[in-house]
Amino acid sequence: MWDILLLDCHVASMAEASNAPFGAIRNAALAIENGRIAWVGPAKDRPTTAAREVRRLDGAWITPGLIDCHTHLVFGGERVREWEMRQHGASYEQIAESGGGILSTVRATRACSEEDLAYSAARRARAMAAQGTTTLEIKSGYGLDLESERKMLRAASRACELANVRVTRTFLGAHTLPPEYSQDRNGYVDLLCETMIPAIAREKLADACDAFCETIAFTAVETERVLRTAQSHGLAVKLHAEQLSDQKGALLASRLGALSADHLEHLGDDGIATMAKAGTVAVLLPCAFYFLRETRKPPVAALRRAGVAMAIATDCNPGTSPVTSPLIALSMACALFQLTPEEALTGMTRNAAKALGRQASIGTLETGKLADLAIWNVSEPAELAYWLGANLLHDRYLEGRSDQSRSA
Ligand code: DI6
Ligand code: FE
């Protein structure tokens, strides 16, 4: 007996094995049992299994719930004053070097209670959920001491509980040097490797560890030490690589078997080849590119040629991407980086799941996967990346429970 049977719908399964664009199944049926997809396919082929409840969707499209695989959703304050300075000509690096940038958010985040952090992040998470997001990755990295990083990671879980979104958490203690270590780089990397990473892993506060490998943050040598330590404590690794300059971060990350290398505007050919070999996902962040008014684009055509899986995320953060709309990220991936609408949607579903190491349970609509669904008022799935600023969501299911039935 199925719990729910969805009819009068089309399904963009995003399944890798499908030959149809978007893995599309027109005139489809999708059955849910115990929070998982029990059957999906053409409605006319469905078995005669009974369902407790049949819901007709008036020809709507169902896609996998959107997965935002790179965000810094938990933070104190905002950085609107800095943004105004940038409008007057200051650069992101100049602001960072004068003690602003990430460090101004560190001050604000340290000053916030865990509850306030959770509530402000929940507001942003709800905005994302209202546009179809069902899974959110959230990084720490605005605490930069053990207690403040713990506070951020706990707030990340609480925020997603409040917003009814699945969460995955990433420890980003290596985001920048905290003020108390500004004269002691090695001291901070020691603290990360000897105290913070072991504690975060032991307390199961994160699934993965990330670092910012950049001239204004950590060198490739420091990054390698951090990521290797994280791996030795059982954490998966990811990396902010080649955002502002080529530090060979993607090369390093993929040599370590990283789940993903993210940003990649300055990625070179050597990095692309090792990413392809290692199966490291390229997470592209078009909203940060837009907001920083960058001009150098990630090498999308070369990534495509090499067969590197590309994911798309909002990078929601107060400094470089004050964006809570997954649909705007999809549109920008197409308009700014020349992805096709199908590649963009794959980047927020199947490939985003891969970037989180969760491809076995989410990211496509296939039998046995969790019933995380987004249901859209569109006639074609490509419309998700076409309309800019429209909210096309009709309903959303998290593990088989719909928002509409929850609010009814
Ligand atoms: N790259 C980014 O775009 C964000 N972090 C990072 O390493 C920006 C974080 C910030 O400016 O607050
Ligand atoms: Fe980021």
Short mmCIF file of C-alpha atoms and ligand atoms in Angstrom, two decimals:
data_model
loop_
_atom_site.label_atom_id
_atom_site.label_comp_id
_atom_site.label_asym_id
_atom_site.label_seq_id
_atom_site.Cartn_x
_atom_site.Cartn_y
_atom_site.Cartn_z
CA MET A 1 0.00 0.00 0.00
CA TRP A 2 1.41 3.35 -1.04
CA ASP A 3 0.99 6.39 1.20
CA ILE A 4 0.58 8.93 -1.58
CA LEU A 5 0.17 8.68 -5.34
CA LEU A 6 0.81 11.82 -7.41
CA LEU A 7 -1.00 11.91 -10.77
CA ASP A 8 -1.67 14.40 -13.59
CA CYS A 9 1.94 15.49 -13.57
CA HIS A 10 5.19 15.43 -15.52
CA VAL A 11 8.43 14.34 -13.90
CA ALA A 12 11.93 15.71 -14.53
CA SER A 13 13.73 12.81 -12.87
CA MET A 14 17.24 14.15 -13.59
CA ALA A 15 18.30 10.49 -13.58
CA GLU A 16 21.69 9.92 -15.14
CA ALA A 17 20.57 6.77 -16.93
CA SER A 18 17.74 8.51 -18.80
CA ASN A 19 18.23 9.51 -22.42
CA ALA A 20 15.50 12.16 -22.30
CA PRO A 21 16.50 15.77 -21.58
CA PHE A 22 15.97 16.46 -17.84
CA GLY A 23 15.21 12.74 -17.50
CA ALA A 24 11.69 13.82 -18.43
CA ILE A 25 8.70 11.51 -18.12
CA ARG A 26 5.56 13.14 -19.48
CA ASN A 27 2.16 12.09 -18.11
CA ALA A 28 3.85 10.49 -15.15
CA ALA A 29 2.88 9.04 -11.81
CA LEU A 30 4.98 9.09 -8.66
CA ALA A 31 4.24 7.00 -5.57
CA ILE A 32 5.54 7.63 -2.06
CA GLU A 33 5.84 5.11 0.74
CA ASN A 34 7.57 5.64 4.09
CA GLY A 35 9.12 8.90 2.91
CA ARG A 36 10.71 7.33 -0.14
CA ILE A 37 9.87 7.10 -3.80
CA ALA A 38 8.14 3.75 -4.20
CA TRP A 39 7.48 4.01 -7.93
CA VAL A 40 7.94 6.59 -10.69
CA GLY A 41 7.25 6.29 -14.42
CA PRO A 42 4.64 6.83 -17.12
CA ALA A 43 1.19 6.86 -15.48
CA LYS A 44 -0.13 4.26 -17.88
CA ASP A 45 2.51 1.72 -16.77
CA ARG A 46 1.95 2.00 -13.04
CA PRO A 47 1.18 -1.12 -11.02
CA THR A 48 -2.27 -1.51 -9.50
CA THR A 49 -1.01 -1.01 -5.92
CA ALA A 50 -3.56 0.89 -3.84
CA ALA A 51 -2.72 4.28 -2.34
CA ARG A 52 -4.07 5.86 0.84
CA GLU A 53 -4.24 9.20 -0.90
CA VAL A 54 -4.23 10.28 -4.54
CA ARG A 55 -3.23 13.86 -5.34
CA ARG A 56 -3.79 15.32 -8.81
CA LEU A 57 -1.36 18.04 -9.84
CA ASP A 58 -3.05 19.68 -12.87
CA GLY A 59 -0.15 19.09 -15.21
CA ALA A 60 2.55 20.51 -12.93
CA TRP A 61 6.21 19.41 -13.22
CA ILE A 62 7.93 17.53 -10.40
CA THR A 63 11.70 17.83 -10.01
CA PRO A 64 13.97 16.61 -7.24
CA GLY A 65 13.89 19.08 -4.35
CA LEU A 66 16.63 21.64 -4.97
CA ILE A 67 19.95 21.10 -3.20
CA ASP A 68 21.97 24.20 -2.34
CA CYS A 69 25.37 22.59 -1.80
CA HIS A 70 27.40 25.70 -0.82
CA THR A 71 26.12 28.34 1.58
CA HIS A 72 27.33 30.40 4.51
CA LEU A 73 23.76 30.84 5.75
CA VAL A 74 24.54 31.35 9.44
CA PHE A 75 26.04 34.75 10.25
CA GLY A 76 25.54 37.81 12.42
CA GLY A 77 24.66 41.21 10.95
CA GLU A 78 25.08 42.11 7.29
CA ARG A 79 27.71 43.97 5.25
CA VAL A 80 25.69 46.58 3.46
CA ARG A 81 28.08 49.41 4.40
CA GLU A 82 30.97 47.55 2.77
CA TRP A 83 28.92 46.96 -0.29
CA GLU A 84 28.38 50.70 -0.53
CA MET A 85 32.16 51.18 -0.24
CA ARG A 86 32.61 48.75 -3.08
CA GLN A 87 30.12 50.76 -5.12
CA HIS A 88 32.48 53.71 -4.53
CA GLY A 89 35.38 51.69 -5.96
CA ALA A 90 36.97 49.77 -3.05
CA SER A 91 37.80 46.14 -3.87
CA TYR A 92 36.81 43.05 -1.87
CA GLU A 93 40.49 42.35 -1.16
CA GLN A 94 41.16 45.96 -0.02
CA ILE A 95 38.25 45.80 2.40
CA ALA A 96 39.45 42.43 3.72
CA GLU A 97 42.99 43.71 4.20
CA SER A 98 41.78 46.72 6.18
CA GLY A 99 40.08 44.47 8.75
CA GLY A 100 36.63 44.44 7.16
CA GLY A 101 35.26 41.65 5.01
CA ILE A 102 35.00 38.23 6.62
CA LEU A 103 36.43 39.63 9.88
CA SER A 104 33.61 42.12 10.30
CA THR A 105 31.13 39.23 10.10
CA VAL A 106 33.30 37.29 12.57
CA ARG A 107 32.90 40.12 15.09
CA ALA A 108 29.13 40.25 14.55
CA THR A 109 28.75 36.46 14.70
CA ARG A 110 30.77 36.09 17.89
CA ALA A 111 28.51 38.69 19.48
CA CYS A 112 25.28 36.83 18.60
CA SER A 113 23.58 34.21 20.73
CA GLU A 114 23.07 30.78 19.22
CA GLU A 115 19.36 31.41 19.19
CA ASP A 116 19.64 34.70 17.32
CA LEU A 117 21.92 33.07 14.76
CA ALA A 118 19.42 30.24 14.30
CA TYR A 119 16.47 32.59 13.86
CA SER A 120 18.15 34.88 11.34
CA ALA A 121 19.39 31.88 9.36
CA ALA A 122 15.94 30.27 9.53
CA ARG A 123 14.47 33.34 7.81
CA ARG A 124 16.89 32.87 4.94
CA ALA A 125 16.35 29.10 4.87
CA ARG A 126 12.58 29.64 4.66
CA ALA A 127 13.04 31.96 1.69
CA MET A 128 15.05 29.22 -0.04
CA ALA A 129 12.50 26.54 0.85
CA ALA A 130 9.77 28.74 -0.62
CA GLN A 131 11.62 28.39 -3.94
CA GLY A 132 12.01 24.63 -3.83
CA THR A 133 15.14 24.00 -1.74
CA THR A 134 14.92 20.81 0.33
CA THR A 135 18.59 20.33 1.27
CA LEU A 136 21.03 23.00 2.36
CA GLU A 137 24.72 22.78 3.05
CA ILE A 138 25.81 25.34 5.65
CA LYS A 139 29.41 26.21 6.46
CA SER A 140 30.76 27.59 9.69
CA GLY A 141 33.73 29.95 9.42
CA TYR A 142 32.55 33.18 11.03
CA GLY A 143 33.40 32.01 14.54
CA LEU A 144 37.08 31.05 14.16
CA ASP A 145 37.38 29.86 17.74
CA LEU A 146 36.12 26.50 18.89
CA GLU A 147 33.16 27.73 20.93
CA SER A 148 31.93 30.15 18.27
CA GLU A 149 32.30 27.55 15.51
CA ARG A 150 30.31 25.07 17.58
CA LYS A 151 27.67 27.73 18.12
CA MET A 152 27.39 28.31 14.36
CA LEU A 153 27.12 24.60 13.53
CA ARG A 154 24.42 24.01 16.14
CA ALA A 155 22.56 27.10 14.88
CA ALA A 156 22.75 25.68 11.34
CA SER A 157 20.87 22.56 12.40
CA ARG A 158 18.33 24.51 14.39
CA ALA A 159 17.68 26.92 11.49
CA CYS A 160 17.00 24.08 9.09
CA GLU A 161 14.73 22.37 11.58
CA LEU A 162 12.74 25.60 11.87
CA ALA A 163 12.58 25.99 8.09
CA ASN A 164 11.89 22.31 7.42
CA VAL A 165 14.94 21.78 5.25
CA ARG A 166 17.46 18.93 5.35
CA VAL A 167 20.89 20.16 6.46
CA THR A 168 24.47 19.12 5.88
CA ARG A 169 27.16 20.95 7.83
CA THR A 170 30.70 21.84 6.86
CA PHE A 171 33.43 23.07 9.19
CA LEU A 172 35.17 26.10 7.66
CA GLY A 173 37.48 27.09 10.51
CA ALA A 174 40.09 27.81 7.82
CA HIS A 175 38.08 30.71 6.37
CA THR A 176 40.50 33.45 7.41
CA LEU A 177 42.96 34.16 10.22
CA PRO A 178 41.12 35.32 13.37
CA PRO A 179 42.28 38.67 14.81
CA GLU A 180 43.93 37.05 17.86
CA TYR A 181 46.24 35.09 15.52
CA SER A 182 46.92 37.84 12.98
CA GLN A 183 50.64 37.63 13.82
CA ASP A 184 50.75 33.85 14.23
CA ARG A 185 49.58 31.92 11.16
CA ASN A 186 51.18 28.69 12.28
CA GLY A 187 49.61 29.02 15.69
CA TYR A 188 46.13 29.15 14.16
CA VAL A 189 46.75 26.24 11.80
CA ASP A 190 48.02 24.27 14.82
CA LEU A 191 44.86 25.17 16.72
CA LEU A 192 42.73 24.03 13.77
CA CYS A 193 44.54 20.72 13.39
CA GLU A 194 45.25 19.85 17.01
CA THR A 195 42.11 21.09 18.73
CA MET A 196 39.25 22.32 16.58
CA ILE A 197 39.01 19.63 13.86
CA PRO A 198 39.33 16.72 16.33
CA ALA A 199 36.62 18.24 18.56
CA ILE A 200 34.20 19.05 15.72
CA ALA A 201 34.61 15.55 14.28
CA ARG A 202 34.29 13.84 17.67
CA GLU A 203 31.14 15.80 18.51
CA LYS A 204 29.71 15.06 15.05
CA LEU A 205 29.02 18.73 14.42
CA ALA A 206 30.02 18.53 10.75
CA ASP A 207 30.05 16.09 7.83
CA ALA A 208 32.84 17.78 5.95
CA CYS A 209 35.68 20.26 6.24
CA ASP A 210 36.34 23.15 3.86
CA ALA A 211 39.06 25.82 3.64
CA PHE A 212 39.58 29.10 1.76
CA CYS A 213 42.77 28.65 -0.26
CA GLU A 214 43.55 32.19 -1.37
CA THR A 215 46.14 34.98 -1.05
CA ILE A 216 43.92 36.70 1.55
CA ALA A 217 43.33 33.45 3.46
CA PHE A 218 45.34 30.18 3.52
CA THR A 219 48.23 28.95 1.37
CA ALA A 220 48.11 25.61 -0.45
CA VAL A 221 50.55 24.17 2.11
CA GLU A 222 48.40 25.27 5.06
CA THR A 223 45.26 24.07 3.28
CA GLU A 224 46.75 20.64 2.67
CA ARG A 225 47.56 20.22 6.33
CA VAL A 226 44.02 21.21 7.35
CA LEU A 227 42.32 18.92 4.83
CA ARG A 228 44.54 15.92 5.58
CA THR A 229 43.88 16.35 9.29
CA ALA A 230 40.13 16.50 8.60
CA GLN A 231 40.33 13.29 6.59
CA SER A 232 42.24 11.54 9.35
CA HIS A 233 39.29 12.39 11.64
CA GLY A 234 36.78 10.93 9.20
CA LEU A 235 35.51 14.13 7.62
CA ALA A 236 34.95 14.51 3.88
CA VAL A 237 36.77 17.46 2.33
CA LYS A 238 35.85 20.34 0.00
CA LEU A 239 37.69 23.50 -0.94
CA HIS A 240 37.13 27.16 -1.86
CA ALA A 241 39.58 27.15 -4.75
CA GLU A 242 40.68 29.58 -7.44
CA GLN A 243 38.06 32.20 -6.62
CA LEU A 244 40.29 35.27 -6.86
CA SER A 245 43.58 33.79 -8.08
CA ASP A 246 45.13 30.46 -9.14
CA GLN A 247 46.59 28.83 -6.02
CA LYS A 248 46.37 25.28 -7.47
CA GLY A 249 43.73 24.56 -4.87
CA ALA A 250 41.57 22.40 -7.13
CA LEU A 251 44.59 20.31 -8.01
CA LEU A 252 45.29 19.78 -4.32
CA ALA A 253 41.65 19.10 -3.45
CA SER A 254 41.15 16.51 -6.15
CA ARG A 255 44.46 14.80 -5.31
CA LEU A 256 43.03 14.36 -1.83
CA GLY A 257 39.81 12.93 -3.28
CA ALA A 258 37.72 15.97 -2.30
CA LEU A 259 33.97 15.87 -2.88
CA SER A 260 34.13 19.26 -4.57
CA ALA A 261 36.23 22.27 -5.47
CA ASP A 262 34.18 25.44 -5.42
CA HIS A 263 34.24 28.83 -7.25
CA LEU A 264 37.03 28.02 -9.80
CA GLU A 265 37.04 31.25 -11.82
CA HIS A 266 40.85 31.03 -12.06
CA LEU A 267 41.07 27.26 -12.54
CA GLY A 268 43.79 26.02 -14.91
CA ASP A 269 43.96 22.94 -17.16
CA ASP A 270 45.99 20.91 -14.67
CA GLY A 271 43.22 21.23 -12.09
CA ILE A 272 40.54 20.21 -14.59
CA ALA A 273 42.33 17.00 -15.52
CA THR A 274 42.80 15.85 -11.92
CA MET A 275 39.22 16.80 -11.02
CA ALA A 276 37.95 14.65 -13.87
CA LYS A 277 40.10 11.73 -12.76
CA ALA A 278 39.12 12.01 -9.10
CA GLY A 279 35.41 12.62 -9.72
CA THR A 280 35.63 15.90 -7.79
CA VAL A 281 32.57 18.05 -8.50
CA ALA A 282 33.05 21.63 -9.76
CA VAL A 283 30.70 23.81 -7.69
CA LEU A 284 30.06 27.04 -9.59
CA LEU A 285 28.77 30.10 -7.74
CA PRO A 286 27.44 32.59 -10.29
CA CYS A 287 25.81 34.89 -7.71
CA ALA A 288 29.19 35.61 -6.05
CA PHE A 289 30.67 36.23 -9.51
CA TYR A 290 27.83 38.64 -10.20
CA PHE A 291 27.91 40.44 -6.88
CA LEU A 292 31.70 40.93 -7.00
CA ARG A 293 31.36 42.08 -10.61
CA GLU A 294 34.05 39.58 -11.60
CA THR A 295 35.00 39.34 -15.24
CA ARG A 296 36.90 36.07 -15.39
CA LYS A 297 34.53 33.14 -15.71
CA PRO A 298 35.16 29.56 -14.64
CA PRO A 299 36.28 27.40 -17.59
CA VAL A 300 32.88 25.85 -18.17
CA ALA A 301 33.52 24.59 -21.70
CA ALA A 302 36.72 22.83 -20.62
CA LEU A 303 35.02 21.32 -17.56
CA ARG A 304 32.24 20.04 -19.80
CA ARG A 305 34.71 18.58 -22.29
CA ALA A 306 36.63 16.84 -19.52
CA GLY A 307 33.41 15.36 -18.13
CA VAL A 308 33.68 17.08 -14.73
CA ALA A 309 30.28 17.17 -12.97
CA MET A 310 29.20 20.78 -12.41
CA ALA A 311 27.01 21.87 -9.49
CA ILE A 312 25.41 25.27 -8.90
CA ALA A 313 24.81 26.89 -5.51
CA THR A 314 23.83 30.27 -4.11
CA ASP A 315 26.92 30.75 -1.86
CA CYS A 316 24.53 32.79 0.30
CA ASN A 317 26.76 34.96 2.53
CA PRO A 318 26.83 38.59 3.65
CA GLY A 319 30.00 39.59 1.78
CA THR A 320 29.86 38.22 -1.73
CA SER A 321 26.41 36.73 -2.31
CA PRO A 322 23.44 38.07 -0.36
CA VAL A 323 21.19 35.71 -2.28
CA THR A 324 18.44 33.47 -0.93
CA SER A 325 16.94 32.44 -4.28
CA PRO A 326 18.01 29.14 -5.83
CA LEU A 327 16.11 30.09 -8.99
CA ILE A 328 18.21 33.23 -9.43
CA ALA A 329 21.33 31.04 -9.12
CA LEU A 330 19.96 28.80 -11.89
CA SER A 331 19.24 31.76 -14.14
CA MET A 332 22.67 33.29 -13.52
CA ALA A 333 24.40 29.98 -14.21
CA CYS A 334 22.86 30.10 -17.67
CA ALA A 335 23.13 33.84 -18.37
CA LEU A 336 26.63 34.42 -16.94
CA PHE A 337 28.36 31.03 -17.30
CA GLN A 338 26.60 29.70 -20.41
CA LEU A 339 25.31 26.53 -18.83
CA THR A 340 22.29 25.03 -20.54
CA PRO A 341 19.08 25.05 -18.46
CA GLU A 342 19.41 21.28 -18.14
CA GLU A 343 23.02 21.54 -16.92
CA ALA A 344 21.97 24.23 -14.43
CA LEU A 345 19.14 22.12 -13.00
CA THR A 346 21.39 19.06 -12.91
CA GLY A 347 23.76 21.30 -10.95
CA MET A 348 21.16 21.97 -8.26
CA THR A 349 19.94 18.39 -8.06
CA ARG A 350 22.00 15.36 -9.08
CA ASN A 351 25.43 16.98 -9.11
CA ALA A 352 24.76 18.98 -5.95
CA ALA A 353 23.94 15.71 -4.19
CA LYS A 354 27.25 14.36 -5.43
CA ALA A 355 29.07 17.45 -4.12
CA LEU A 356 27.69 16.54 -0.69
CA GLY A 357 28.36 12.81 -0.98
CA ARG A 358 24.60 12.18 -0.75
CA GLN A 359 23.92 10.88 -4.25
CA ALA A 360 22.65 7.54 -2.93
CA SER A 361 19.67 9.14 -1.20
CA ILE A 362 18.81 12.47 -2.89
CA GLY A 363 19.27 14.44 -6.13
CA THR A 364 17.18 12.41 -8.60
CA LEU A 365 13.67 11.01 -8.72
CA GLU A 366 14.27 7.28 -8.76
CA THR A 367 12.74 4.39 -6.87
CA GLY A 368 14.24 4.03 -3.41
CA LYS A 369 15.45 7.62 -3.04
CA LEU A 370 14.02 9.95 -0.42
CA ALA A 371 10.81 11.65 -1.56
CA ASP A 372 12.24 15.18 -1.56
CA LEU A 373 10.27 16.85 -4.34
CA ALA A 374 9.66 20.32 -5.75
CA ILE A 375 6.45 20.82 -7.70
CA TRP A 376 6.36 23.68 -10.15
CA ASN A 377 3.79 25.70 -12.06
CA VAL A 378 5.66 25.55 -15.37
CA SER A 379 5.02 24.00 -18.78
CA GLU A 380 8.66 23.01 -19.33
CA PRO A 381 11.44 22.35 -16.81
CA ALA A 382 13.74 24.84 -18.58
CA GLU A 383 11.45 27.59 -17.29
CA LEU A 384 13.06 27.20 -13.86
CA ALA A 385 16.16 28.93 -15.23
CA TYR A 386 14.25 31.24 -17.58
CA TRP A 387 11.96 33.38 -15.44
CA LEU A 388 13.98 35.77 -13.30
CA GLY A 389 12.47 36.77 -9.98
CA ALA A 390 9.26 34.76 -10.33
CA ASN A 391 8.38 32.21 -7.73
CA LEU A 392 7.23 29.16 -9.61
CA LEU A 393 6.89 26.75 -6.72
CA HIS A 394 3.54 25.05 -6.20
CA ASP A 395 4.47 22.68 -3.38
CA ARG A 396 7.44 20.92 -1.86
CA TYR A 397 7.84 17.50 -0.25
CA LEU A 398 10.47 16.70 2.32
CA GLU A 399 10.80 12.97 2.89
CA GLY A 400 7.27 12.38 1.65
CA ARG A 401 5.52 15.19 3.56
CA SER A 402 4.25 18.16 1.66
CA ASP A 403 4.33 21.78 2.85
CA GLN A 404 0.68 22.17 1.85
CA SER A 405 -0.48 19.24 3.95
CA ARG A 406 1.69 20.48 6.81
CA SER A 407 0.08 23.92 6.78
CA ALA A 408 -3.45 22.53 6.21
N1 DI6 B 1 34.46 32.97 -0.57
C1 DI6 B 1 33.30 33.61 -0.60
O1 DI6 B 1 32.76 34.02 -1.59
C2 DI6 B 1 32.78 33.71 0.76
N2 DI6 B 1 33.77 32.99 1.50
C3 DI6 B 1 34.72 32.61 0.69
O2 DI6 B 1 35.68 31.96 1.09
C4 DI6 B 1 32.71 35.11 1.20
C5 DI6 B 1 32.63 35.25 2.66
C6 DI6 B 1 32.47 36.69 3.09
O3 DI6 B 1 32.91 37.63 2.43
O4 DI6 B 1 31.89 36.86 4.17
FE FE B 2 31.67 30.32 -0.21
#
